[in-house]
């Protein structure tokens, strides 16, 4: 049996981070977690690009623009959509998830580090709090997926 799997070695990988400013304190913690993960898995600082968008709704277009640039092996989308009391949540969270379609359309892998929670406390728990750091997890998934795709070539 021939098994394909992505090794968790980021050396030589060019990684894009696209982060939304809305709920900025939380998203900065996701960016920090993602950056820490990349660095600790061998991604060079010069091989990381970070783009800020206004909110999670704007993530897909900017992820797409970076994906077609040819400069990056993988992109991590980072954001925090908090339901609060508004049905607006469903539109914003739904649009944010469209980054998955960008990956399929371009062939550039995109991982999803966008929190979708009921409360700010739940988001903080997942941005370096008691539930870990979803940015860190999405960065690790990015390394694994990029390496797997390279292995499948
Ligand atoms: N953007 C977020 O990233 N998170 C949210 O929780 C949020 N809420 O709740 O409204 C949010 N809204 C802004 C949205 O992403 C767009 O930036 C805005 O609608 C302009 O297009």
mmCIF file of C-alpha atoms and ligand atoms in Angstrom:
data_model
loop_
_atom_site.group_PDB
_atom_site.id
_atom_site.type_symbol
_atom_site.label_atom_id
_atom_site.label_comp_id
_atom_site.label_asym_id
_atom_site.label_seq_id
_atom_site.Cartn_x
_atom_site.Cartn_y
_atom_site.Cartn_z
ATOM 1 C CA UNK A 1 0.000 0.000 0.000
ATOM 2 C CA UNK A 2 1.265 3.429 -0.891
ATOM 3 C CA UNK A 3 0.222 5.965 1.678
ATOM 4 C CA UNK A 4 0.333 9.686 1.021
ATOM 5 C CA UNK A 5 0.492 12.083 3.899
ATOM 6 C CA UNK A 6 1.836 15.552 4.450
ATOM 7 C CA UNK A 7 4.881 15.819 6.668
ATOM 8 C CA UNK A 8 4.761 18.661 9.167
ATOM 9 C CA UNK A 9 7.815 20.417 7.787
ATOM 10 C CA UNK A 10 7.224 23.955 6.608
ATOM 11 C CA UNK A 11 10.718 24.716 5.360
ATOM 12 C CA UNK A 12 10.620 26.336 1.934
ATOM 13 C CA UNK A 13 6.829 26.802 2.015
ATOM 14 C CA UNK A 14 5.461 30.236 1.091
ATOM 15 C CA UNK A 15 2.418 30.924 3.223
ATOM 16 C CA UNK A 16 -0.208 33.661 3.036
ATOM 17 C CA UNK A 17 -2.216 34.727 6.058
ATOM 18 C CA UNK A 18 -5.401 36.687 5.413
ATOM 19 C CA UNK A 19 -6.878 38.124 8.593
ATOM 20 C CA UNK A 20 -9.975 40.193 9.279
ATOM 21 C CA UNK A 21 -9.842 43.282 11.500
ATOM 22 C CA UNK A 22 -13.376 42.837 12.853
ATOM 23 C CA UNK A 23 -13.050 41.489 16.410
ATOM 24 C CA UNK A 24 -9.428 42.513 16.068
ATOM 25 C CA UNK A 25 -8.173 41.547 19.537
ATOM 26 C CA UNK A 26 -9.297 37.981 18.943
ATOM 27 C CA UNK A 27 -8.052 37.810 15.369
ATOM 28 C CA UNK A 28 -4.634 39.174 16.351
ATOM 29 C CA UNK A 29 -4.365 36.251 18.767
ATOM 30 C CA UNK A 30 -5.184 33.906 15.868
ATOM 31 C CA UNK A 31 -2.514 35.586 13.723
ATOM 32 C CA UNK A 32 0.014 35.220 16.544
ATOM 33 C CA UNK A 33 -0.876 31.556 16.948
ATOM 34 C CA UNK A 34 -0.606 30.897 13.216
ATOM 35 C CA UNK A 35 2.730 32.731 12.964
ATOM 36 C CA UNK A 36 4.115 30.818 15.940
ATOM 37 C CA UNK A 37 3.070 27.492 14.418
ATOM 38 C CA UNK A 38 4.621 28.343 11.051
ATOM 39 C CA UNK A 39 7.890 29.473 12.622
ATOM 40 C CA UNK A 40 8.113 26.402 14.833
ATOM 41 C CA UNK A 41 7.603 24.141 11.825
ATOM 42 C CA UNK A 42 10.370 25.724 9.788
ATOM 43 C CA UNK A 43 8.613 28.356 7.672
ATOM 44 C CA UNK A 44 10.967 31.306 7.148
ATOM 45 C CA UNK A 45 9.665 34.707 8.247
ATOM 46 C CA UNK A 46 10.410 36.104 4.768
ATOM 47 C CA UNK A 47 8.166 33.407 3.271
ATOM 48 C CA UNK A 48 5.071 34.628 5.137
ATOM 49 C CA UNK A 49 2.746 37.336 3.755
ATOM 50 C CA UNK A 50 0.004 38.843 5.906
ATOM 51 C CA UNK A 51 -2.963 40.734 4.439
ATOM 52 C CA UNK A 52 -5.624 42.413 6.598
ATOM 53 C CA UNK A 53 -9.216 42.698 5.379
ATOM 54 C CA UNK A 54 -12.001 44.717 7.069
ATOM 55 C CA UNK A 55 -14.161 41.754 8.077
ATOM 56 C CA UNK A 56 -14.630 38.053 7.469
ATOM 57 C CA UNK A 57 -17.020 38.833 4.627
ATOM 58 C CA UNK A 58 -14.060 40.201 2.634
ATOM 59 C CA UNK A 59 -11.846 37.134 3.145
ATOM 60 C CA UNK A 60 -12.711 35.149 -0.022
ATOM 61 C CA UNK A 61 -11.863 37.839 -2.566
ATOM 62 C CA UNK A 62 -8.512 38.672 -1.018
ATOM 63 C CA UNK A 63 -7.677 34.998 -0.551
ATOM 64 C CA UNK A 64 -8.488 34.509 -4.232
ATOM 65 C CA UNK A 65 -6.285 37.448 -5.276
ATOM 66 C CA UNK A 66 -3.350 35.988 -3.353
ATOM 67 C CA UNK A 67 -4.054 32.485 -4.641
ATOM 68 C CA UNK A 68 -3.789 33.539 -8.285
ATOM 69 C CA UNK A 69 -0.651 35.600 -7.637
ATOM 70 C CA UNK A 70 1.465 32.456 -7.932
ATOM 71 C CA UNK A 71 3.576 33.617 -4.976
ATOM 72 C CA UNK A 72 2.135 31.273 -2.354
ATOM 73 C CA UNK A 73 1.912 27.535 -1.720
ATOM 74 C CA UNK A 74 -0.912 27.766 0.801
ATOM 75 C CA UNK A 75 -3.158 30.361 2.420
ATOM 76 C CA UNK A 76 -4.629 30.509 5.905
ATOM 77 C CA UNK A 77 -7.849 32.498 6.381
ATOM 78 C CA UNK A 78 -8.285 33.934 9.877
ATOM 79 C CA UNK A 79 -11.270 35.703 11.386
ATOM 80 C CA UNK A 80 -13.871 35.724 14.135
ATOM 81 C CA UNK A 81 -17.587 35.860 13.469
ATOM 82 C CA UNK A 82 -19.585 36.196 16.676
ATOM 83 C CA UNK A 83 -23.317 35.691 16.507
ATOM 84 C CA UNK A 84 -24.402 38.039 19.274
ATOM 85 C CA UNK A 85 -28.010 38.921 18.545
ATOM 86 C CA UNK A 86 -27.872 39.435 14.800
ATOM 87 C CA UNK A 87 -28.952 37.268 11.859
ATOM 88 C CA UNK A 88 -26.217 39.139 9.925
ATOM 89 C CA UNK A 89 -23.976 36.413 11.389
ATOM 90 C CA UNK A 90 -25.247 33.806 8.944
ATOM 91 C CA UNK A 91 -24.432 35.922 5.913
ATOM 92 C CA UNK A 92 -20.960 36.859 7.145
ATOM 93 C CA UNK A 93 -20.056 33.341 8.301
ATOM 94 C CA UNK A 94 -21.442 31.829 5.100
ATOM 95 C CA UNK A 95 -19.449 34.199 2.922
ATOM 96 C CA UNK A 96 -16.271 33.563 4.940
ATOM 97 C CA UNK A 97 -16.592 29.832 4.281
ATOM 98 C CA UNK A 98 -16.441 30.566 0.543
ATOM 99 C CA UNK A 99 -12.632 30.520 0.907
ATOM 100 C CA UNK A 100 -13.029 26.772 0.460
ATOM 101 C CA UNK A 101 -14.334 27.359 -3.049
ATOM 102 C CA UNK A 102 -11.292 29.486 -3.802
ATOM 103 C CA UNK A 103 -9.082 26.516 -3.016
ATOM 104 C CA UNK A 104 -11.079 24.286 -5.364
ATOM 105 C CA UNK A 105 -11.139 26.889 -8.134
ATOM 106 C CA UNK A 106 -7.443 27.760 -8.000
ATOM 107 C CA UNK A 107 -5.802 24.573 -6.744
ATOM 108 C CA UNK A 108 -4.054 26.571 -4.037
ATOM 109 C CA UNK A 109 -4.900 25.058 -0.657
ATOM 110 C CA UNK A 110 -6.718 27.305 1.793
ATOM 111 C CA UNK A 111 -7.283 26.425 5.429
ATOM 112 C CA UNK A 112 -10.064 27.803 7.593
ATOM 113 C CA UNK A 113 -9.076 29.546 10.798
ATOM 114 C CA UNK A 114 -12.302 31.481 11.115
ATOM 115 C CA UNK A 115 -14.059 31.199 14.460
ATOM 116 C CA UNK A 116 -17.844 31.095 14.336
ATOM 117 C CA UNK A 117 -19.169 31.342 17.875
ATOM 118 C CA UNK A 118 -22.192 32.455 19.862
ATOM 119 C CA UNK A 119 -20.238 34.703 22.233
ATOM 120 C CA UNK A 120 -16.995 36.672 22.464
ATOM 121 C CA UNK A 121 -15.988 34.478 25.391
ATOM 122 C CA UNK A 122 -16.251 31.337 23.250
ATOM 123 C CA UNK A 123 -14.117 33.041 20.617
ATOM 124 C CA UNK A 124 -11.462 34.045 23.173
ATOM 125 C CA UNK A 125 -11.394 30.452 24.454
ATOM 126 C CA UNK A 126 -10.388 29.378 20.925
ATOM 127 C CA UNK A 127 -7.888 32.183 20.333
ATOM 128 C CA UNK A 128 -5.259 31.222 22.858
ATOM 129 C CA UNK A 129 -7.633 30.432 25.745
ATOM 130 C CA UNK A 130 -8.696 27.149 27.265
ATOM 131 C CA UNK A 131 -9.704 25.593 23.932
ATOM 132 C CA UNK A 132 -6.343 26.250 22.278
ATOM 133 C CA UNK A 133 -5.653 28.484 19.313
ATOM 134 C CA UNK A 134 -7.569 27.876 16.084
ATOM 135 C CA UNK A 135 -5.041 29.997 14.188
ATOM 136 C CA UNK A 136 -2.281 27.640 15.241
ATOM 137 C CA UNK A 137 -4.402 24.646 14.151
ATOM 138 C CA UNK A 138 -5.192 26.187 10.766
ATOM 139 C CA UNK A 139 -1.506 26.923 10.150
ATOM 140 C CA UNK A 140 -0.579 23.326 10.939
ATOM 141 C CA UNK A 141 -3.310 22.102 8.582
ATOM 142 C CA UNK A 142 -1.866 24.429 5.936
ATOM 143 C CA UNK A 143 1.593 22.891 6.218
ATOM 144 C CA UNK A 144 0.206 19.359 6.140
ATOM 145 C CA UNK A 145 -2.041 20.022 3.139
ATOM 146 C CA UNK A 146 0.622 21.838 1.141
ATOM 147 C CA UNK A 147 3.080 19.002 1.750
ATOM 148 C CA UNK A 148 0.479 16.369 0.862
ATOM 149 C CA UNK A 149 -0.324 18.098 -2.431
ATOM 150 C CA UNK A 150 3.396 18.283 -3.255
ATOM 151 C CA UNK A 151 3.663 14.552 -2.506
ATOM 152 C CA UNK A 152 0.729 13.784 -4.834
ATOM 153 C CA UNK A 153 2.244 15.647 -7.791
HETATM 154 N N1 LIG B 1 -17.219 40.686 10.421
HETATM 155 C C1 LIG B 1 -16.523 39.762 11.131
HETATM 156 O O1 LIG B 1 -15.400 39.411 10.739
HETATM 157 N N2 LIG B 1 -17.058 39.227 12.256
HETATM 158 C C2 LIG B 1 -18.300 39.566 12.719
HETATM 159 O O2 LIG B 1 -18.715 39.043 13.788
HETATM 160 C C3 LIG B 1 -19.048 40.524 11.990
HETATM 161 N N3 LIG B 1 -20.367 40.892 12.433
HETATM 162 O O3 LIG B 1 -20.832 40.408 13.478
HETATM 163 O O4 LIG B 1 -21.044 41.689 11.802
HETATM 164 C C4 LIG B 1 -18.458 41.074 10.821
HETATM 165 N N4 LIG B 1 -19.118 41.998 10.063
HETATM 166 C C5 LIG B 1 -18.448 42.805 9.073
HETATM 167 C C6 LIG B 1 -18.387 42.117 7.743
HETATM 168 O O5 LIG B 1 -17.440 41.059 7.750
HETATM 169 C C7 LIG B 1 -17.977 43.095 6.623
HETATM 170 O O6 LIG B 1 -16.681 43.567 6.879
HETATM 171 C C8 LIG B 1 -18.928 44.282 6.478
HETATM 172 O O7 LIG B 1 -20.271 43.841 6.342
HETATM 173 C C9 LIG B 1 -18.554 45.117 5.237
HETATM 174 O O8 LIG B 1 -18.684 44.329 4.041
#
